[in-house]
Amino acid sequence: MEWFPEIDSTNTYLRTHMGQDFPEGHVVVADYQSCGRGRWGATWQSSAGKSLLFSVLLRPSSGVLSQLAALFGVACRHALGCGSIKWPNDVWMGGRKVSGLLLEGGPNGVVLGVGLNVNQESGDFPPELKPLASSLFEETGRIWDREELLAGLLQSLEYHYERWTCDGFAWVRPLWERDALWMGEKVRAGTQMGRILGLSDDGGLLLETEQGPQCVQSGEVERLRPVLD
Ligand code: BTN
């Protein structure tokens, strides 16, 4: 494990150096990222020392990134013991996002990046993020020990990854569906609209649409509220 007080991005660092001798399971942690990255080219902002920001190098034998995405969402939710999973793998609490994952494949492996808002107070978030982002502190009212959390998360990620390596993906589905946000509710996901049925065999989002069941492989999920007169 390497732990940096500051870095541009733990994902960028591992992607740049993954061709070197790092073994599978190499972990890079940072107290602050100057250029943290999220999905869809978004930035991932952090206040120094208040989040968990880390990446893990993986070398899976088969390359279904969409399965790994759902698997690691389940693993993070399991380690936290609270919250709901918004497809594919954000953890939400109190109607806002506390954690997000970024999986990036490369020629020498896969980098899993985890961003978890831990001890931020609401004033630590920029105004545009306040309605969307929260932290464990904001949701539970207590300060969390970041090292203890990291140990729990790494243990859970390892357990779930090893089980996926041995047993495949089928067992992940009921666990994901048990803790999924907006199950049975109407959402827009990418270009599709429909009610969430659950997870497909490859980690996609299954929707009941007007054209019947459809599987969504990418896109942001938004809840559609009924229009009231
Ligand atoms: C998302 O929900 O958009 C994914 C956010 C992932 C953020 C983490 S923080 C550690 C790692 N390094 C990065 O630059 N991004 C990921």
XYZ file of N, CA and C and ligand atoms in Angstrom:
703
model
N 0.847 -1.200 0.000
C 0.000 0.000 0.000
C 0.881 1.248 0.000
N 0.458 2.243 -0.764
C 1.123 3.549 -0.700
C 0.075 4.562 -0.241
N 0.481 5.489 0.618
C -0.467 6.500 1.133
C 0.149 7.879 0.915
N -0.477 8.697 0.095
C 0.036 10.026 -0.235
C -0.773 11.102 0.500
N -0.093 12.136 1.054
C -0.854 13.263 1.613
C -1.635 13.970 0.506
N -1.025 14.050 -0.678
C -1.695 14.691 -1.816
C -1.216 14.043 -3.110
N -2.137 13.932 -4.054
C -1.810 13.344 -5.359
C -2.799 13.951 -6.352
N -2.543 13.830 -7.657
C -3.563 14.318 -8.599
C -4.798 13.419 -8.516
N -4.603 12.107 -8.734
C -5.712 11.155 -8.654
C -5.113 9.766 -8.420
N -5.647 9.043 -7.450
C -5.114 7.693 -7.182
C -5.361 6.773 -8.368
N -6.478 6.978 -9.097
C -6.734 6.154 -10.290
C -5.706 6.444 -11.384
N -5.438 7.750 -11.611
C -4.474 8.112 -12.641
C -3.100 7.549 -12.287
N -2.730 7.643 -10.998
C -1.422 7.139 -10.559
C -1.304 5.631 -10.855
N -2.331 4.860 -10.468
C -2.241 3.408 -10.681
C -2.274 3.063 -12.162
N -3.085 3.795 -12.922
C -3.143 3.513 -14.370
C -1.794 3.789 -15.021
N -1.128 4.850 -14.561
C 0.164 5.201 -15.150
C 1.228 4.176 -14.787
N 1.135 3.638 -13.546
C 2.222 2.770 -13.068
C 1.880 1.289 -13.077
N 0.691 0.915 -13.581
C 0.284 -0.498 -13.414
C 1.120 -1.469 -14.235
N 1.854 -0.960 -15.216
C 2.725 -1.843 -16.006
C 3.969 -2.241 -15.235
N 4.256 -1.520 -14.138
C 5.446 -1.869 -13.347
C 5.153 -3.088 -12.487
N 5.937 -3.256 -11.415
C 5.847 -4.541 -10.694
C 4.722 -4.609 -9.681
N 3.797 -3.670 -9.678
C 2.768 -3.731 -8.643
C 1.987 -5.037 -8.744
N 1.829 -5.737 -7.611
C 1.041 -6.974 -7.651
C -0.452 -6.651 -7.631
N -1.265 -7.633 -7.998
C -2.708 -7.466 -7.848
C -2.985 -7.190 -6.366
N -3.870 -6.250 -6.107
C -4.181 -5.908 -4.714
C -3.391 -4.709 -4.228
N -2.493 -4.170 -5.058
C -1.762 -2.966 -4.654
C -2.770 -1.832 -4.442
N -2.637 -1.132 -3.308
C -3.610 -0.091 -2.941
C -2.897 1.260 -2.862
N -3.532 2.281 -3.411
C -3.000 3.648 -3.323
C -4.065 4.518 -2.660
N -3.668 5.166 -1.547
C -4.607 5.995 -0.787
C -4.100 7.437 -0.810
N -5.003 8.408 -0.786
C -4.586 9.813 -0.707
C -5.480 10.549 0.290
N -4.882 11.524 0.994
C -5.691 12.374 1.882
C -6.396 13.459 1.077
N -5.794 13.806 -0.062
C -6.375 14.866 -0.894
C -6.017 14.597 -2.352
N -6.962 14.835 -3.251
C -6.678 14.724 -4.692
C -6.888 16.098 -5.337
N -5.904 16.535 -6.106
C -6.041 17.838 -6.779
C -6.823 17.693 -8.077
N -6.921 16.475 -8.579
C -7.572 16.248 -9.872
C -8.372 14.951 -9.844
N -9.169 14.767 -8.770
C -9.949 13.533 -8.620
C -10.950 13.387 -9.764
N -11.108 12.168 -10.228
C -11.985 11.939 -11.387
C -13.169 11.053 -11.010
N -14.335 11.384 -11.582
C -15.528 10.566 -11.399
C -15.935 9.940 -12.725
N -17.098 9.281 -12.734
C -17.581 8.679 -13.985
C -18.015 9.771 -14.947
N -18.109 9.403 -16.220
C -18.550 10.306 -17.291
C -17.711 11.586 -17.341
N -16.424 11.487 -17.001
C -15.526 12.642 -17.100
C -15.782 13.714 -16.047
N -16.571 13.398 -15.036
C -16.836 14.389 -13.975
C -15.607 14.522 -13.070
N -15.571 15.582 -12.271
C -14.493 15.673 -11.278
C -15.022 15.132 -9.949
N -14.125 14.642 -9.122
C -14.501 14.168 -7.779
C -13.785 15.058 -6.777
N -14.556 15.911 -6.094
C -13.955 16.898 -5.203
C -13.840 16.351 -3.792
N -12.790 16.795 -3.076
C -12.612 16.297 -1.709
C -11.995 17.383 -0.848
N -12.365 17.429 0.443
C -11.666 18.326 1.372
C -10.590 17.493 2.050
N -9.410 18.090 2.248
C -8.251 17.315 2.724
C -8.543 16.594 4.040
N -8.258 15.307 4.053
C -8.340 14.520 5.286
C -9.734 14.159 5.748
N -10.753 14.482 4.949
C -12.118 14.203 5.411
C -12.811 13.086 4.635
N -12.163 12.621 3.546
C -12.786 11.543 2.764
C -11.872 10.331 2.776
N -12.383 9.266 2.209
C -11.509 8.154 1.840
C -11.392 8.181 0.329
N -10.170 8.205 -0.152
C -9.907 8.261 -1.590
C -8.852 7.199 -1.863
N -9.237 6.124 -2.523
C -8.216 5.102 -2.783
C -8.531 4.311 -4.040
N -7.484 3.654 -4.549
C -7.625 2.806 -5.745
C -6.934 1.485 -5.498
N -7.473 0.443 -6.123
C -6.934 -0.907 -5.969
C -6.663 -1.467 -7.358
N -5.494 -2.079 -7.518
C -5.150 -2.707 -8.802
C -5.650 -4.151 -8.823
N -6.374 -4.502 -9.875
C -6.930 -5.856 -10.007
C -6.503 -6.450 -11.342
N -6.388 -7.770 -11.354
C -6.104 -8.443 -12.627
C -7.097 -9.600 -12.786
N -8.360 -9.284 -13.049
C -9.363 -10.350 -13.151
C -9.092 -11.226 -14.370
N -9.445 -12.526 -14.249
C -9.167 -13.429 -15.376
C -10.180 -13.215 -16.490
N -11.411 -12.838 -16.143
C -12.338 -12.480 -17.214
C -12.669 -10.997 -17.035
N -13.052 -10.387 -18.155
C -13.092 -8.930 -18.121
C -14.466 -8.292 -18.171
N -15.434 -8.809 -17.383
C -16.752 -8.179 -17.441
C -16.811 -7.019 -16.442
N -16.450 -5.837 -16.919
C -16.385 -4.683 -16.019
C -17.735 -4.366 -15.393
N -18.835 -4.616 -16.160
C -20.156 -4.271 -15.630
C -20.528 -5.186 -14.452
N -20.031 -6.438 -14.465
C -20.261 -7.303 -13.297
C -19.463 -6.798 -12.101
N -18.207 -6.432 -12.365
C -17.373 -5.935 -11.263
C -17.962 -4.660 -10.670
N -18.544 -3.825 -11.534
C -19.128 -2.568 -11.058
C -20.215 -2.860 -10.023
N -21.130 -3.765 -10.354
C -22.214 -4.087 -9.413
C -21.650 -4.797 -8.176
N -20.698 -5.713 -8.395
C -20.091 -6.465 -7.285
C -19.493 -5.516 -6.250
N -18.740 -4.516 -6.713
C -18.061 -3.640 -5.762
C -19.040 -2.664 -5.093
N -20.149 -2.365 -5.754
C -21.200 -1.585 -5.092
C -21.741 -2.361 -3.904
N -21.983 -3.660 -4.109
C -22.470 -4.529 -3.023
C -21.425 -4.601 -1.900
N -20.149 -4.710 -2.295
C -19.075 -4.826 -1.290
C -18.978 -3.554 -0.438
N -19.102 -2.389 -1.070
C -19.005 -1.126 -0.309
C -20.192 -0.977 0.631
N -21.385 -1.247 0.115
C -22.593 -1.159 0.947
C -22.488 -2.109 2.146
N -21.935 -3.294 1.898
C -21.760 -4.296 2.956
C -20.809 -3.762 4.036
N -19.698 -3.155 3.595
C -18.713 -2.655 4.572
C -19.309 -1.521 5.403
N -20.126 -0.679 4.783
C -20.690 0.469 5.515
C -21.827 0.031 6.436
N -22.520 -1.014 6.050
C -23.638 -1.508 6.873
C -24.856 -0.612 6.813
N -24.868 0.344 5.923
C -26.038 1.219 5.783
C -26.012 1.843 4.391
N -27.135 2.447 3.996
C -27.216 3.097 2.689
C -27.847 2.197 1.647
N -28.100 2.764 0.467
C -28.696 2.020 -0.643
C -27.800 2.170 -1.868
N -27.897 1.172 -2.759
C -27.030 1.188 -3.951
C -27.799 1.774 -5.124
N -27.269 2.846 -5.682
C -27.866 3.406 -6.898
C -27.051 2.859 -8.062
N -27.759 2.288 -9.043
C -27.065 1.604 -10.132
C -26.043 2.506 -10.802
N -24.845 1.966 -11.094
C -24.450 0.585 -10.782
C -23.896 0.412 -9.375
N -23.276 1.484 -8.808
C -22.562 1.228 -7.555
C -22.395 2.429 -6.630
N -23.142 3.499 -6.838
C -23.065 4.597 -5.864
C -23.738 4.141 -4.572
N -23.230 4.612 -3.430
C -23.982 4.390 -2.182
C -24.636 5.716 -1.792
N -25.937 5.662 -1.589
C -26.729 6.835 -1.202
C -27.239 6.677 0.218
N -27.260 7.806 0.930
C -27.894 7.832 2.250
C -28.693 9.123 2.354
N -29.869 9.043 2.941
C -30.684 10.235 3.138
C -30.972 10.987 1.850
N -31.093 10.270 0.736
C -31.427 10.907 -0.538
C -30.250 11.583 -1.237
N -29.034 11.358 -0.735
C -27.860 11.948 -1.390
C -26.723 10.930 -1.473
N -25.758 11.256 -2.345
C -24.667 10.301 -2.603
C -23.551 10.463 -1.576
N -23.118 9.352 -0.985
C -21.967 9.420 -0.083
C -20.728 8.757 -0.682
N -20.946 7.893 -1.687
C -19.786 7.181 -2.215
C -19.971 6.857 -3.697
N -18.872 6.886 -4.437
C -18.916 6.538 -5.863
C -17.679 5.744 -6.233
N -17.826 4.908 -7.247
C -16.708 4.058 -7.696
C -16.396 4.335 -9.159
N -15.126 4.285 -9.491
C -14.696 4.455 -10.881
C -13.825 3.263 -11.258
N -14.321 2.444 -12.205
C -13.562 1.275 -12.669
C -12.979 1.582 -14.036
N -11.682 1.408 -14.174
C -11.047 1.693 -15.460
C -10.178 0.511 -15.871
N -10.434 -0.002 -17.068
C -9.660 -1.140 -17.579
C -8.471 -0.631 -18.379
N -7.381 -1.390 -18.355
C -6.204 -1.044 -19.149
C -5.526 -2.323 -19.588
N -4.420 -2.239 -20.350
C -3.771 -3.444 -20.868
C -3.195 -4.323 -19.760
N -2.882 -3.733 -18.602
C -2.243 -4.520 -17.542
C -3.132 -4.757 -16.342
N -4.421 -4.532 -16.478
C -5.309 -4.792 -15.355
C -6.456 -3.804 -15.302
N -7.121 -3.828 -14.157
C -8.282 -2.964 -13.940
C -8.004 -2.154 -12.674
N -8.335 -0.862 -12.709
C -8.177 -0.033 -11.515
C -9.566 0.274 -10.961
N -9.752 -0.071 -9.683
C -10.990 0.272 -8.986
C -10.702 1.480 -8.097
N -11.397 2.580 -8.335
C -11.223 3.775 -7.505
C -12.449 3.973 -6.631
N -12.220 4.230 -5.347
C -13.319 4.414 -4.404
C -13.226 5.814 -3.789
N -14.313 6.548 -3.869
C -14.402 7.853 -3.198
C -15.543 7.788 -2.202
N -15.233 8.008 -0.912
C -16.264 7.948 0.130
C -16.181 9.226 0.964
N -17.304 9.947 1.042
C -17.353 11.144 1.876
C -17.534 10.715 3.323
N -16.552 11.007 4.160
C -16.578 10.465 5.518
C -16.975 11.535 6.548
N -16.082 12.483 6.793
C -16.327 13.425 7.907
C -16.615 14.851 7.446
N -16.992 15.037 6.205
C -17.333 16.396 5.733
C -18.602 16.892 6.427
N -18.571 18.210 6.742
C -19.806 18.865 7.177
C -20.423 19.492 5.947
N -21.685 19.884 6.064
C -22.355 20.359 4.849
C -21.616 21.554 4.217
N -20.988 22.414 5.068
C -20.249 23.567 4.558
C -18.998 23.196 3.778
N -18.538 21.948 3.892
C -17.342 21.536 3.152
C -17.641 21.264 1.684
N -18.932 21.079 1.357
C -19.275 20.803 -0.048
C -19.516 22.121 -0.780
N -19.063 22.237 -2.028
C -19.378 23.437 -2.797
C -20.888 23.558 -2.978
N -21.417 24.799 -3.091
C -22.870 24.998 -3.099
C -23.597 24.126 -4.124
N -22.990 23.929 -5.292
C -23.701 23.165 -6.332
C -23.813 21.683 -5.971
N -22.949 21.206 -5.044
C -23.020 19.781 -4.666
C -23.910 19.528 -3.453
N -24.233 20.609 -2.699
C -24.962 20.403 -1.436
C -26.265 19.610 -1.585
N -27.068 19.854 -2.642
C -28.300 19.056 -2.741
C -28.050 17.609 -3.155
N -26.837 17.306 -3.641
C -26.580 15.990 -4.230
C -25.672 15.104 -3.383
N -24.792 15.736 -2.588
C -23.756 14.957 -1.898
C -23.906 15.055 -0.390
N -23.584 13.955 0.281
C -23.598 13.951 1.737
C -22.409 13.139 2.230
N -22.266 13.029 3.547
C -21.146 12.265 4.111
C -21.677 11.366 5.224
N -20.851 10.416 5.648
C -21.254 9.556 6.765
C -21.517 10.406 8.004
N -20.661 11.431 8.227
C -20.860 12.303 9.388
C -22.216 13.000 9.332
N -22.548 13.560 8.166
C -23.821 14.279 8.030
C -25.008 13.342 8.266
N -24.892 12.107 7.845
C -26.032 11.178 7.925
C -26.149 10.470 9.259
N -25.011 10.362 9.996
C -25.082 9.588 11.250
C -24.795 10.450 12.473
N -24.261 11.668 12.255
C -23.983 12.569 13.374
C -22.747 12.194 14.163
N -21.926 11.266 13.658
C -20.692 10.973 14.403
C -19.474 10.984 13.483
N -18.313 11.249 14.111
C -17.051 11.239 13.365
C -16.622 9.786 13.162
N -16.228 9.453 11.952
C -15.811 8.084 11.625
C -14.285 8.018 11.527
N -13.712 6.896 11.968
C -12.271 6.673 11.867
C -11.952 6.187 10.446
N -11.186 7.004 9.698
C -10.960 6.692 8.279
C -10.144 5.409 8.089
N -9.182 5.173 9.014
C -8.360 3.960 8.839
C -9.181 2.696 9.096
N -10.043 2.765 10.121
C -10.913 1.609 10.393
C -11.844 1.346 9.212
N -12.389 2.435 8.676
C -13.277 2.295 7.515
C -12.543 1.686 6.334
N -11.326 2.175 6.099
C -10.533 1.669 4.969
C -10.289 0.165 5.137
N -9.914 -0.239 6.362
C -9.652 -1.666 6.599
C -10.912 -2.486 6.309
N -12.063 -2.000 6.770
C -13.325 -2.723 6.539
C -13.671 -2.790 5.067
N -13.448 -1.689 4.370
C -13.759 -1.670 2.935
C -12.845 -2.620 2.169
N -11.554 -2.602 2.492
C -10.619 -3.474 1.757
C -10.938 -4.944 2.008
N -11.301 -5.249 3.268
C -11.659 -6.640 3.587
C -12.884 -7.076 2.782
N -13.872 -6.192 2.736
C -15.105 -6.527 2.034
C -14.854 -6.636 0.523
N -14.065 -5.715 -0.034
C -13.770 -5.774 -1.473
C -13.056 -7.085 -1.795
N -12.118 -7.474 -0.941
C -11.363 -8.706 -1.186
C -12.273 -9.927 -1.109
N -13.111 -9.962 -0.067
C -14.022 -11.096 0.105
C -14.937 -11.236 -1.122
N -15.558 -10.128 -1.544
C -16.508 -10.188 -2.660
C -15.802 -10.521 -3.969
N -14.607 -9.965 -4.166
C -13.854 -10.219 -5.403
C -13.442 -11.696 -5.482
N -12.970 -12.244 -4.355
C -12.540 -13.654 -4.365
C -13.726 -14.565 -4.605
N -14.861 -14.227 -4.013
C -16.050 -15.076 -4.220
C -16.499 -15.002 -5.679
N -16.430 -13.808 -6.266
C -16.794 -13.661 -7.693
C -15.848 -14.484 -8.553
N -14.539 -14.487 -8.196
C -13.553 -15.254 -8.964
C -13.888 -16.744 -8.919
N -14.323 -17.254 -7.750
C -14.612 -18.701 -7.603
C -16.015 -19.050 -8.086
N -17.016 -18.238 -7.728
C -18.419 -18.664 -7.895
C -19.155 -17.932 -9.009
N -18.520 -16.974 -9.664
C -19.230 -16.236 -10.711
C -20.117 -15.149 -10.124
N -21.135 -14.743 -10.909
C -21.880 -13.522 -10.596
C -23.277 -13.754 -10.011
N -23.840 -14.992 -10.210
C -25.270 -15.176 -9.902
C -25.641 -14.783 -8.468
N -24.778 -15.047 -7.490
C -25.085 -14.769 -6.078
C -25.118 -13.267 -5.782
N -24.510 -12.450 -6.673
C -24.434 -11.007 -6.414
C -25.809 -10.350 -6.578
N -26.552 -10.898 -7.565
C -27.806 -10.267 -7.963
C -28.794 -10.051 -6.813
N -29.122 -11.109 -6.024
C -30.074 -10.872 -4.920
C -29.544 -9.896 -3.870
N -28.238 -9.894 -3.664
C -27.678 -8.970 -2.669
C -27.803 -7.532 -3.171
N -27.516 -7.347 -4.456
C -27.627 -6.000 -5.038
C -29.087 -5.545 -4.982
N -29.985 -6.451 -5.382
C -31.410 -6.072 -5.452
C -31.982 -5.789 -4.060
N -31.484 -6.501 -3.044
C -31.990 -6.283 -1.681
C -31.727 -4.846 -1.223
N -30.578 -4.312 -1.629
C -30.181 -2.989 -1.130
C -30.278 -1.891 -2.181
N -30.929 -2.196 -3.315
C -30.945 -1.207 -4.406
C -31.919 -0.073 -4.123
N -31.531 1.108 -4.551
C -32.377 2.299 -4.444
C -33.420 2.238 -5.557
N -34.634 2.634 -5.252
C -35.703 2.810 -6.233
C -36.140 1.513 -6.929
N -36.005 0.349 -6.256
C -36.514 -0.906 -6.844
C -38.011 -0.746 -7.076
N -38.497 -1.119 -8.252
C -39.926 -1.044 -8.572
C -40.394 0.355 -8.933
N -39.518 1.344 -8.800
C -39.957 2.720 -9.096
C -39.569 3.120 -10.517
N -40.254 4.189 -10.980
C -40.055 4.616 -12.366
C -38.833 5.536 -12.454
N -37.941 5.206 -13.365
C -36.710 5.995 -13.524
C -36.432 6.245 -15.000
N -35.554 7.214 -15.236
C -34.951 7.351 -16.559
C -33.507 6.868 -16.404
N -33.068 5.976 -17.296
C -31.689 5.472 -17.238
C -31.146 5.527 -18.654
N -30.174 6.401 -18.886
C -29.713 6.606 -20.261
C -30.875 7.094 -21.098
N -31.177 6.361 -22.185
C -32.266 6.791 -23.070
C -33.585 6.078 -22.748
N -33.576 5.181 -21.765
C -34.771 4.377 -21.459
C -35.530 4.936 -20.259
N -36.850 4.659 -20.257
C -37.663 4.990 -19.081
C -38.434 3.745 -18.677
N -38.517 3.476 -17.401
C -39.291 2.315 -16.957
C -39.110 2.086 -15.471
N -39.781 1.008 -14.990
C -39.664 0.669 -13.563
C -38.475 -0.272 -13.369
N -37.735 -0.069 -12.278
C -36.559 -0.917 -12.029
C -37.008 -2.328 -11.623
N -36.566 -3.324 -12.413
C -36.863 -4.724 -12.101
C -35.721 -5.360 -11.319
N -34.503 -4.888 -11.574
C -33.336 -5.465 -10.884
C -32.113 -5.425 -11.767
N -31.242 -6.403 -11.540
C -29.948 -6.448 -12.214
C -29.955 -7.570 -13.247
N -29.316 -7.359 -14.394
C -29.230 -8.433 -15.398
C -28.004 -9.312 -15.095
N -27.868 -10.409 -15.868
C -26.770 -11.368 -15.629
C -25.395 -10.747 -15.787
N -25.323 -9.674 -16.578
C -23.995 -9.070 -16.771
C -23.842 -7.751 -16.003
N -24.731 -7.501 -15.047
C -24.578 -6.294 -14.218
C -25.298 -5.075 -14.771
N -26.043 -5.240 -15.884
C -26.841 -4.126 -16.417
C -28.080 -3.889 -15.558
N -28.779 -2.781 -15.847
C -29.989 -2.453 -15.083
C -31.207 -2.901 -15.889
N -32.027 -3.775 -15.290
C -33.233 -4.269 -15.973
C -34.410 -3.360 -15.673
N -35.058 -2.893 -16.747
C -36.218 -2.006 -16.579
C -37.430 -2.618 -17.241
N -38.611 -2.443 -16.638
C -39.872 -2.779 -17.311
C -40.313 -1.513 -18.046
N -40.191 -1.503 -19.361
C -40.537 -0.307 -20.128
C -41.840 -0.562 -20.882
N -42.331 0.458 -21.604
C -43.560 0.270 -22.394
C -43.360 -0.765 -23.482
N -42.099 -0.993 -23.887
C -41.807 -2.014 -24.915
C -41.462 -3.364 -24.277
N -41.667 -3.534 -22.989
C -41.306 -4.783 -22.297
C -39.968 -4.614 -21.580
N -39.414 -5.732 -21.046
C -38.168 -5.635 -20.283
C -36.990 -5.198 -21.168
N -36.223 -4.251 -20.696
C -35.041 -3.762 -21.434
C -33.872 -3.693 -20.459
N -32.675 -3.913 -21.008
C -31.492 -3.849 -20.158
C -30.654 -2.617 -20.516
N -30.324 -1.835 -19.524
C -29.526 -0.624 -19.750
C -28.086 -0.897 -19.320
N -27.136 -0.526 -20.171
C -25.726 -0.800 -19.837
C -24.957 0.438 -19.430
N -25.482 1.613 -19.774
C -24.753 2.805 -19.343
C -25.700 3.982 -19.217
N -25.275 4.970 -18.488
C -26.103 6.169 -18.310
C -26.405 6.405 -16.849
N -26.799 7.617 -16.570
C -27.120 8.029 -15.202
C -28.580 7.650 -14.917
N -28.885 7.196 -13.704
C -30.266 6.844 -13.340
C -30.893 7.997 -12.550
N -32.073 8.424 -13.006
C -32.792 9.506 -12.303
C -34.183 9.020 -11.985
N -34.669 9.347 -10.797
C -36.029 8.924 -10.444
C -37.033 9.865 -11.097
N -38.104 9.284 -11.651
C -39.160 10.110 -12.248
C -40.310 10.173 -11.256
N -40.605 11.368 -10.803
C -41.704 11.498 -9.850
C -42.998 11.705 -10.603
N -44.101 11.159 -10.111
C -45.384 11.392 -10.784
C -45.702 12.887 -10.820
N -46.256 13.348 -11.940
C -46.610 14.763 -12.038
C -47.949 14.953 -11.324
N -47.972 15.894 -10.371
C -49.212 16.125 -9.610
C -49.942 17.324 -10.203
N -51.271 17.242 -10.250
C -52.055 18.391 -10.762
C -52.099 19.491 -9.714
C -18.244 8.575 -9.425
O -19.200 8.335 -8.701
O -18.352 9.387 -10.366
C -16.943 7.879 -9.176
C -16.069 8.632 -8.210
C -14.753 7.921 -7.940
C -13.826 8.775 -7.117
C -12.610 8.011 -6.683
S -11.665 8.891 -5.475
C -10.372 7.752 -5.634
C -10.232 7.430 -7.099
N -9.383 8.394 -7.764
C -10.071 9.151 -8.634
O -9.597 10.082 -9.318
N -11.353 8.765 -8.679
C -11.609 7.657 -7.776
